[in-house]
CSV table of C-alpha atoms and ligand atoms in Angstrom, one decimal:
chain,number,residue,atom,x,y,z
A,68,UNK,CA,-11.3,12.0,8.7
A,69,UNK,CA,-8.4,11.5,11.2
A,70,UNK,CA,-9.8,8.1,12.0
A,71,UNK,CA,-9.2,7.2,7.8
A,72,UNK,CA,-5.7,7.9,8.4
A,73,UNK,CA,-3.5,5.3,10.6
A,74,UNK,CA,-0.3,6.1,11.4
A,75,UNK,CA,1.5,2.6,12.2
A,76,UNK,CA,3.9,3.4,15.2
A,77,UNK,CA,6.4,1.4,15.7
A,78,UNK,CA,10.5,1.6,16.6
A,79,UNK,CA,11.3,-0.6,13.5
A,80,UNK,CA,9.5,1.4,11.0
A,81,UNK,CA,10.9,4.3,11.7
A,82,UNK,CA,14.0,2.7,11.5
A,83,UNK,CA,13.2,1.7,8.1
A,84,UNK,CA,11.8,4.7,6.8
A,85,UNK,CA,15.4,6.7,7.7
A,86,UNK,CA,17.4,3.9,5.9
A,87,UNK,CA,14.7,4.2,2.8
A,88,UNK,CA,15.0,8.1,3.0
A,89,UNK,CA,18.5,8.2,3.0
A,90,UNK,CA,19.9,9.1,-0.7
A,91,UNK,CA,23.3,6.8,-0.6
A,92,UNK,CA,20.8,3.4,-0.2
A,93,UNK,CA,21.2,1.6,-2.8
A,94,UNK,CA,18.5,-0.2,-4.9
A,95,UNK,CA,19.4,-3.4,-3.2
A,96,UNK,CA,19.0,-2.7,-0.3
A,97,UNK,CA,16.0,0.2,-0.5
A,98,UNK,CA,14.4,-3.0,-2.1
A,99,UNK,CA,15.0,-5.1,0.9
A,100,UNK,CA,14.1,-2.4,3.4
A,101,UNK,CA,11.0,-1.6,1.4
A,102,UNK,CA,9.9,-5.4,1.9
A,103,UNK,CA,10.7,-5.5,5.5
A,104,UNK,CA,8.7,-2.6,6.1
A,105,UNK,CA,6.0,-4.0,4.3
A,106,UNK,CA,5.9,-6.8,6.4
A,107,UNK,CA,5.7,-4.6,9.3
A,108,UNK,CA,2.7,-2.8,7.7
A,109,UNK,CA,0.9,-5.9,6.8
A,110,UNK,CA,0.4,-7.2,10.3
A,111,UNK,CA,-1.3,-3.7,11.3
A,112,UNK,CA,-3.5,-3.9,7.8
A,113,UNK,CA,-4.9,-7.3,8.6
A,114,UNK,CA,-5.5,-6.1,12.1
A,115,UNK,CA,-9.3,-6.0,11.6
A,116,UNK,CA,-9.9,-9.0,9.2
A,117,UNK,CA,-12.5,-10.8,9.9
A,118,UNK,CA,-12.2,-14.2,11.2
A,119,UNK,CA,-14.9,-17.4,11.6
A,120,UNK,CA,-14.3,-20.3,14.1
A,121,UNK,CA,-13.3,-23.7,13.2
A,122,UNK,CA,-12.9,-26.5,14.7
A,123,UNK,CA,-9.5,-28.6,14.5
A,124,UNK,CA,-7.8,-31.5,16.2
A,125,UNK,CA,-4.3,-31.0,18.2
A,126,UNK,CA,-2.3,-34.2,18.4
A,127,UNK,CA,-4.5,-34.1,22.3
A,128,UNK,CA,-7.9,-33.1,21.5
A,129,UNK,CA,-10.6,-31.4,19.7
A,130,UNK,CA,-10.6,-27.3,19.8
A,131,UNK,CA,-11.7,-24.1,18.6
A,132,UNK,CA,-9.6,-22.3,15.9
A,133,UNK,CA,-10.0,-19.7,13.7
A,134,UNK,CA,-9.4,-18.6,9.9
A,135,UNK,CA,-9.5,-15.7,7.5
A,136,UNK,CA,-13.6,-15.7,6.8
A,137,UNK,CA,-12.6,-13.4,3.6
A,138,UNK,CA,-10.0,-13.8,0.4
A,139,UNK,CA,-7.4,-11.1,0.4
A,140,UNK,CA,-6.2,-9.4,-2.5
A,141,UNK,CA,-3.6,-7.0,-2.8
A,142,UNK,CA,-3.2,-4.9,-5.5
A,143,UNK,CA,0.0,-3.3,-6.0
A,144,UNK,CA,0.1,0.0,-8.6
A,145,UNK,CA,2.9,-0.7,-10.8
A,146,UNK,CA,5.9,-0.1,-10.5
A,147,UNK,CA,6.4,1.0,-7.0
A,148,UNK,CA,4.0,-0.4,-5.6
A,149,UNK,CA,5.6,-4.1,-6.6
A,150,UNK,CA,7.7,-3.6,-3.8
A,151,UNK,CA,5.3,-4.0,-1.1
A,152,UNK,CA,4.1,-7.4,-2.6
A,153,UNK,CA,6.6,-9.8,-1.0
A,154,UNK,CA,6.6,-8.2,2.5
A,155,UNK,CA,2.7,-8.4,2.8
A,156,UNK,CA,2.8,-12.0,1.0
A,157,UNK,CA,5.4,-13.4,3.5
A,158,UNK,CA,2.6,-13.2,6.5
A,159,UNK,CA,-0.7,-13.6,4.0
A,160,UNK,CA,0.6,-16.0,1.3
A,161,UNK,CA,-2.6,-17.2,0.5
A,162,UNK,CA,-3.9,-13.8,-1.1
A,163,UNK,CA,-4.1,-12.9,-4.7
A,164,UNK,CA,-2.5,-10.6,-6.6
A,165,UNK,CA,-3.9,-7.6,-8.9
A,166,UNK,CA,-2.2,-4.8,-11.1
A,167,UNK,CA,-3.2,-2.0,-11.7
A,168,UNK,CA,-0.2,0.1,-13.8
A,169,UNK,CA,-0.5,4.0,-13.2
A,170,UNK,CA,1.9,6.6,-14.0
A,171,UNK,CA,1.5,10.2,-13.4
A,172,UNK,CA,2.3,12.8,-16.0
A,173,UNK,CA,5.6,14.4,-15.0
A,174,UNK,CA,4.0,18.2,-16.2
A,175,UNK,CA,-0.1,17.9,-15.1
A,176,UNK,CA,0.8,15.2,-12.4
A,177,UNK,CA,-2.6,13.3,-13.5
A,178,UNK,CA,-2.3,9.9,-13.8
A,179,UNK,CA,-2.3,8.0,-16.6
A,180,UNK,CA,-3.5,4.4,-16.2
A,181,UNK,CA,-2.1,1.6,-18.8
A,182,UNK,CA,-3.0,-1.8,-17.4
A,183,UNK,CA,-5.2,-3.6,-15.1
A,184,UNK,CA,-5.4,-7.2,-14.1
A,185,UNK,CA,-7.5,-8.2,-10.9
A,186,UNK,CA,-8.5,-10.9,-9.7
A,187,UNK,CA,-12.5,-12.0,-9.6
A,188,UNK,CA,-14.6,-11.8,-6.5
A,189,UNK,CA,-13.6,-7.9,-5.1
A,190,UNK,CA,-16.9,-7.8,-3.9
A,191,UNK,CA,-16.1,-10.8,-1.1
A,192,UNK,CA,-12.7,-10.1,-0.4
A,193,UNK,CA,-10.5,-8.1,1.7
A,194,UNK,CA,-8.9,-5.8,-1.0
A,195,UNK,CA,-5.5,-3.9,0.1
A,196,UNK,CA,-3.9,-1.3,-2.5
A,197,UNK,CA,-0.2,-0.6,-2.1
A,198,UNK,CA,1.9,2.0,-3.3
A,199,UNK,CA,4.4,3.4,-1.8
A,200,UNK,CA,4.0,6.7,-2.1
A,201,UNK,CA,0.8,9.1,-2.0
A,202,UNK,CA,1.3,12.2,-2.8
A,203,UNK,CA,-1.4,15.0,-4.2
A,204,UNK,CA,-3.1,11.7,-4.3
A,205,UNK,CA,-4.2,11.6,-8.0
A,206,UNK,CA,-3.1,7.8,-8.7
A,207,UNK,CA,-4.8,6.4,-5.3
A,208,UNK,CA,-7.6,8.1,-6.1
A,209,UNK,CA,-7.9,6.7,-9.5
A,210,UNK,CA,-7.1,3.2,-8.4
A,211,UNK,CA,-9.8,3.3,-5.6
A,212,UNK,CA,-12.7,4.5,-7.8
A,213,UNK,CA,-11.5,1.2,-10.2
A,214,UNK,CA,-11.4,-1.2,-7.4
A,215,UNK,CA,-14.9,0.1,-6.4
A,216,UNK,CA,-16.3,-0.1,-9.3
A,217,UNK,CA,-15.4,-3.6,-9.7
A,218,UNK,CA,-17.0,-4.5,-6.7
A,219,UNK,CA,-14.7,-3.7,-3.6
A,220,UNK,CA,-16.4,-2.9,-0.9
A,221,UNK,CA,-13.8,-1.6,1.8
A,222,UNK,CA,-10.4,-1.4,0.0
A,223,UNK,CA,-8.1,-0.3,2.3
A,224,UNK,CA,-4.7,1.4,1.1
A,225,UNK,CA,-1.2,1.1,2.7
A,226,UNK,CA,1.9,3.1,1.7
A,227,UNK,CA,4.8,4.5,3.3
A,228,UNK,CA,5.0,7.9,3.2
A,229,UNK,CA,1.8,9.7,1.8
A,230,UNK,CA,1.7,13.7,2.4
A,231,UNK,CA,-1.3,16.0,3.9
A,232,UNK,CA,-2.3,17.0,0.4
A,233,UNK,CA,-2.4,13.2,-0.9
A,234,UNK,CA,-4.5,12.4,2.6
A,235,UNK,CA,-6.9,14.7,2.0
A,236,UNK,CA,-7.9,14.4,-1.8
A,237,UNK,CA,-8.1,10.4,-1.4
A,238,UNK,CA,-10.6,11.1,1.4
A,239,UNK,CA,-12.5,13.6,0.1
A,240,UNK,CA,-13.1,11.3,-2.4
A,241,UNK,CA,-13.3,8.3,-0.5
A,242,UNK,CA,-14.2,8.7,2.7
A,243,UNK,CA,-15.3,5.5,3.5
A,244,UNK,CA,-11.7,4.1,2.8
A,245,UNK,CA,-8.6,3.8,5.9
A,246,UNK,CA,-5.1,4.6,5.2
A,247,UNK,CA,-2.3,2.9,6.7
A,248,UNK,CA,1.4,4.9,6.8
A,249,UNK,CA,4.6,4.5,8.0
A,250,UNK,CA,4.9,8.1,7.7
A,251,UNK,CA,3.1,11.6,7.2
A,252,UNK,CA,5.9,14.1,5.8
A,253,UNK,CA,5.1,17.7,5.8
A,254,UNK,CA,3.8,19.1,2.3
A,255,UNK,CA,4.8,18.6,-2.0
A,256,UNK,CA,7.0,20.5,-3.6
A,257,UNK,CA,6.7,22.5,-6.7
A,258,UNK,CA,7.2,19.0,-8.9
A,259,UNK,CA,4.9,17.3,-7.1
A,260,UNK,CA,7.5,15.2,-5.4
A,261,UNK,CA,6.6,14.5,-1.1
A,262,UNK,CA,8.9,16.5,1.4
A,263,UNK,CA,10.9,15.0,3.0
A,264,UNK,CA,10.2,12.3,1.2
A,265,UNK,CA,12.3,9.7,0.0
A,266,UNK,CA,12.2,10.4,-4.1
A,267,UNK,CA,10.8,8.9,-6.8
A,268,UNK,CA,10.0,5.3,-5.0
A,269,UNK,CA,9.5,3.7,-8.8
A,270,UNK,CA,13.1,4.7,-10.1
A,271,UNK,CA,15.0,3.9,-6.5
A,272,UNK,CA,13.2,0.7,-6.3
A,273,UNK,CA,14.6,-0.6,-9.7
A,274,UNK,CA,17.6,1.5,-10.1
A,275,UNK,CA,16.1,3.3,-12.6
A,276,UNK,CA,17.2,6.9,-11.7
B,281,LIG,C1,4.6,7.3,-8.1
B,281,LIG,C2,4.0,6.5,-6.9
B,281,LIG,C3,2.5,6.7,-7.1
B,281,LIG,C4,2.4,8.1,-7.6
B,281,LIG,C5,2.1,9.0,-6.5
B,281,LIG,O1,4.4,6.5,-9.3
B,281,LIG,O2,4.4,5.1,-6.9
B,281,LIG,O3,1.9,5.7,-7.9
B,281,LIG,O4,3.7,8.4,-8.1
B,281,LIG,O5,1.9,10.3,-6.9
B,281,LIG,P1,0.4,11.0,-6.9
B,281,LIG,O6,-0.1,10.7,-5.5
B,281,LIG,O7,0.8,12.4,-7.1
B,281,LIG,O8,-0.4,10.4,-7.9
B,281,LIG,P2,5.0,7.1,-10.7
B,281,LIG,O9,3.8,7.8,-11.4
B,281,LIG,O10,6.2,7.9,-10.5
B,281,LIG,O11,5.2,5.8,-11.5
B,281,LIG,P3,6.3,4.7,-11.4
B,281,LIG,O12,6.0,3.9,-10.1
B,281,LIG,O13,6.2,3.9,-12.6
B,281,LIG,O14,7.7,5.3,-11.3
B,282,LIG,N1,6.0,9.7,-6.5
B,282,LIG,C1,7.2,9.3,-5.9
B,282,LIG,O1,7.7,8.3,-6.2
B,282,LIG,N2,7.7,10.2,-5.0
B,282,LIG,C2,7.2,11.3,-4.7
B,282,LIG,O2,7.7,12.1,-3.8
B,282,LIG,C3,6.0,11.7,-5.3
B,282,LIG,C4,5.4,10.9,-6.2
């Protein structure tokens, strides 16, 4: 199970997870930072795509290059997850985008799921989820089983800050799947809400608090 989980290391994000933990940032710039860091977590995602060789001309000679061998789609879970879009688009701006709108009920904390729109060929591409947060892991869990079942074969999923209890229910479900986080806080509280944590990621993101 430990190998599922990746912790991306790395001075910047850390940097970035303080400023987005921090209640007196702003939805301006939690929305810039949240991009930034996204862009950060991108280039560890796409670590292990696979590549085939081609073969190109410099303005010198012929050589060997390489390219993506598989589409990417991301699929953000509305609303918070919108905020990761840009950052992983700015280094992969030839992948598609899919929704997939969840929101958890505030009393059972189940989601509830009220749109999906994804693009065709899962079963072909390289399919990375984002959401900011995962935490008792009900809505990535959700969102997993519907990527699979339309044909995803190794979705990963990236967030910022997930907690233990998130980790382990989206890995006991999926076990096959990797998650990649800037950060793995301590526990939930009574609500539901990640400790530490940085709030509700939807509501800070669009200033809807
Ligand atoms: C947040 C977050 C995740 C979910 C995580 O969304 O963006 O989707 O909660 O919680 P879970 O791991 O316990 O399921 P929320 O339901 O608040 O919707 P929003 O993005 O529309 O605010
Ligand atoms: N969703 C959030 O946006 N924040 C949390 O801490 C838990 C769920």
């Amino acid at each position: 199970m430990k190998d599922n989980l990746i912790i991306v290391e790395h001075p910047l994000i850390k940097r970035d997870v303080t400023i987005l933990r921090d209640r007196n940032t702003e939805s301006e710039t939690f929305r810039a930072v949240l991009q930034r860091v996204s862009n950060l977590l991108a280039a560890e995602v796409s670590k292990n795509f696979s590549l085939s060789n081609i073969i190109i001309e410099t303005p010198l000679e012929v050589t060997e290059g390489s390219k993506l061998t598989n589409e990417v789609i991301l699929v953000p879970v509305l609303r918070a997850g919108l905020g990761m879009v840009n950052g992983f688009l700015q280094i992969i701006p030839e992948a598609k985008v899919g929704h997939i709108g969840l929101q958890r009920d505030e009393e059972t904390l189940q989601p509830i799921d009220y749109y999906y729109k994804i693009p065709k060929n899962l079963n072909s591409a390289e399919v990375v989820m984002l959401d900011p947060m995962l935490a008792t892991g009900g809505s990535a869990t959700e969102a997993i089983s519907y990527l699979k079942k339309h044909g995803a074969k190794n979705p990963v999923f990236a967030c910022i800050v997930a907690a233990p209890e998130g980790v382990k229910k989206l890995l006991s479900k999926h076990p096959d799947i990797k998650i990649f986080a800037a950060a793995l806080d301590r526990e939930l509280n009574s609500k539901g809400y990640i400790l530490p944590g940085l709030g509700d990621a939807g509501d800070r993101t669009f200033g809807t608090l």
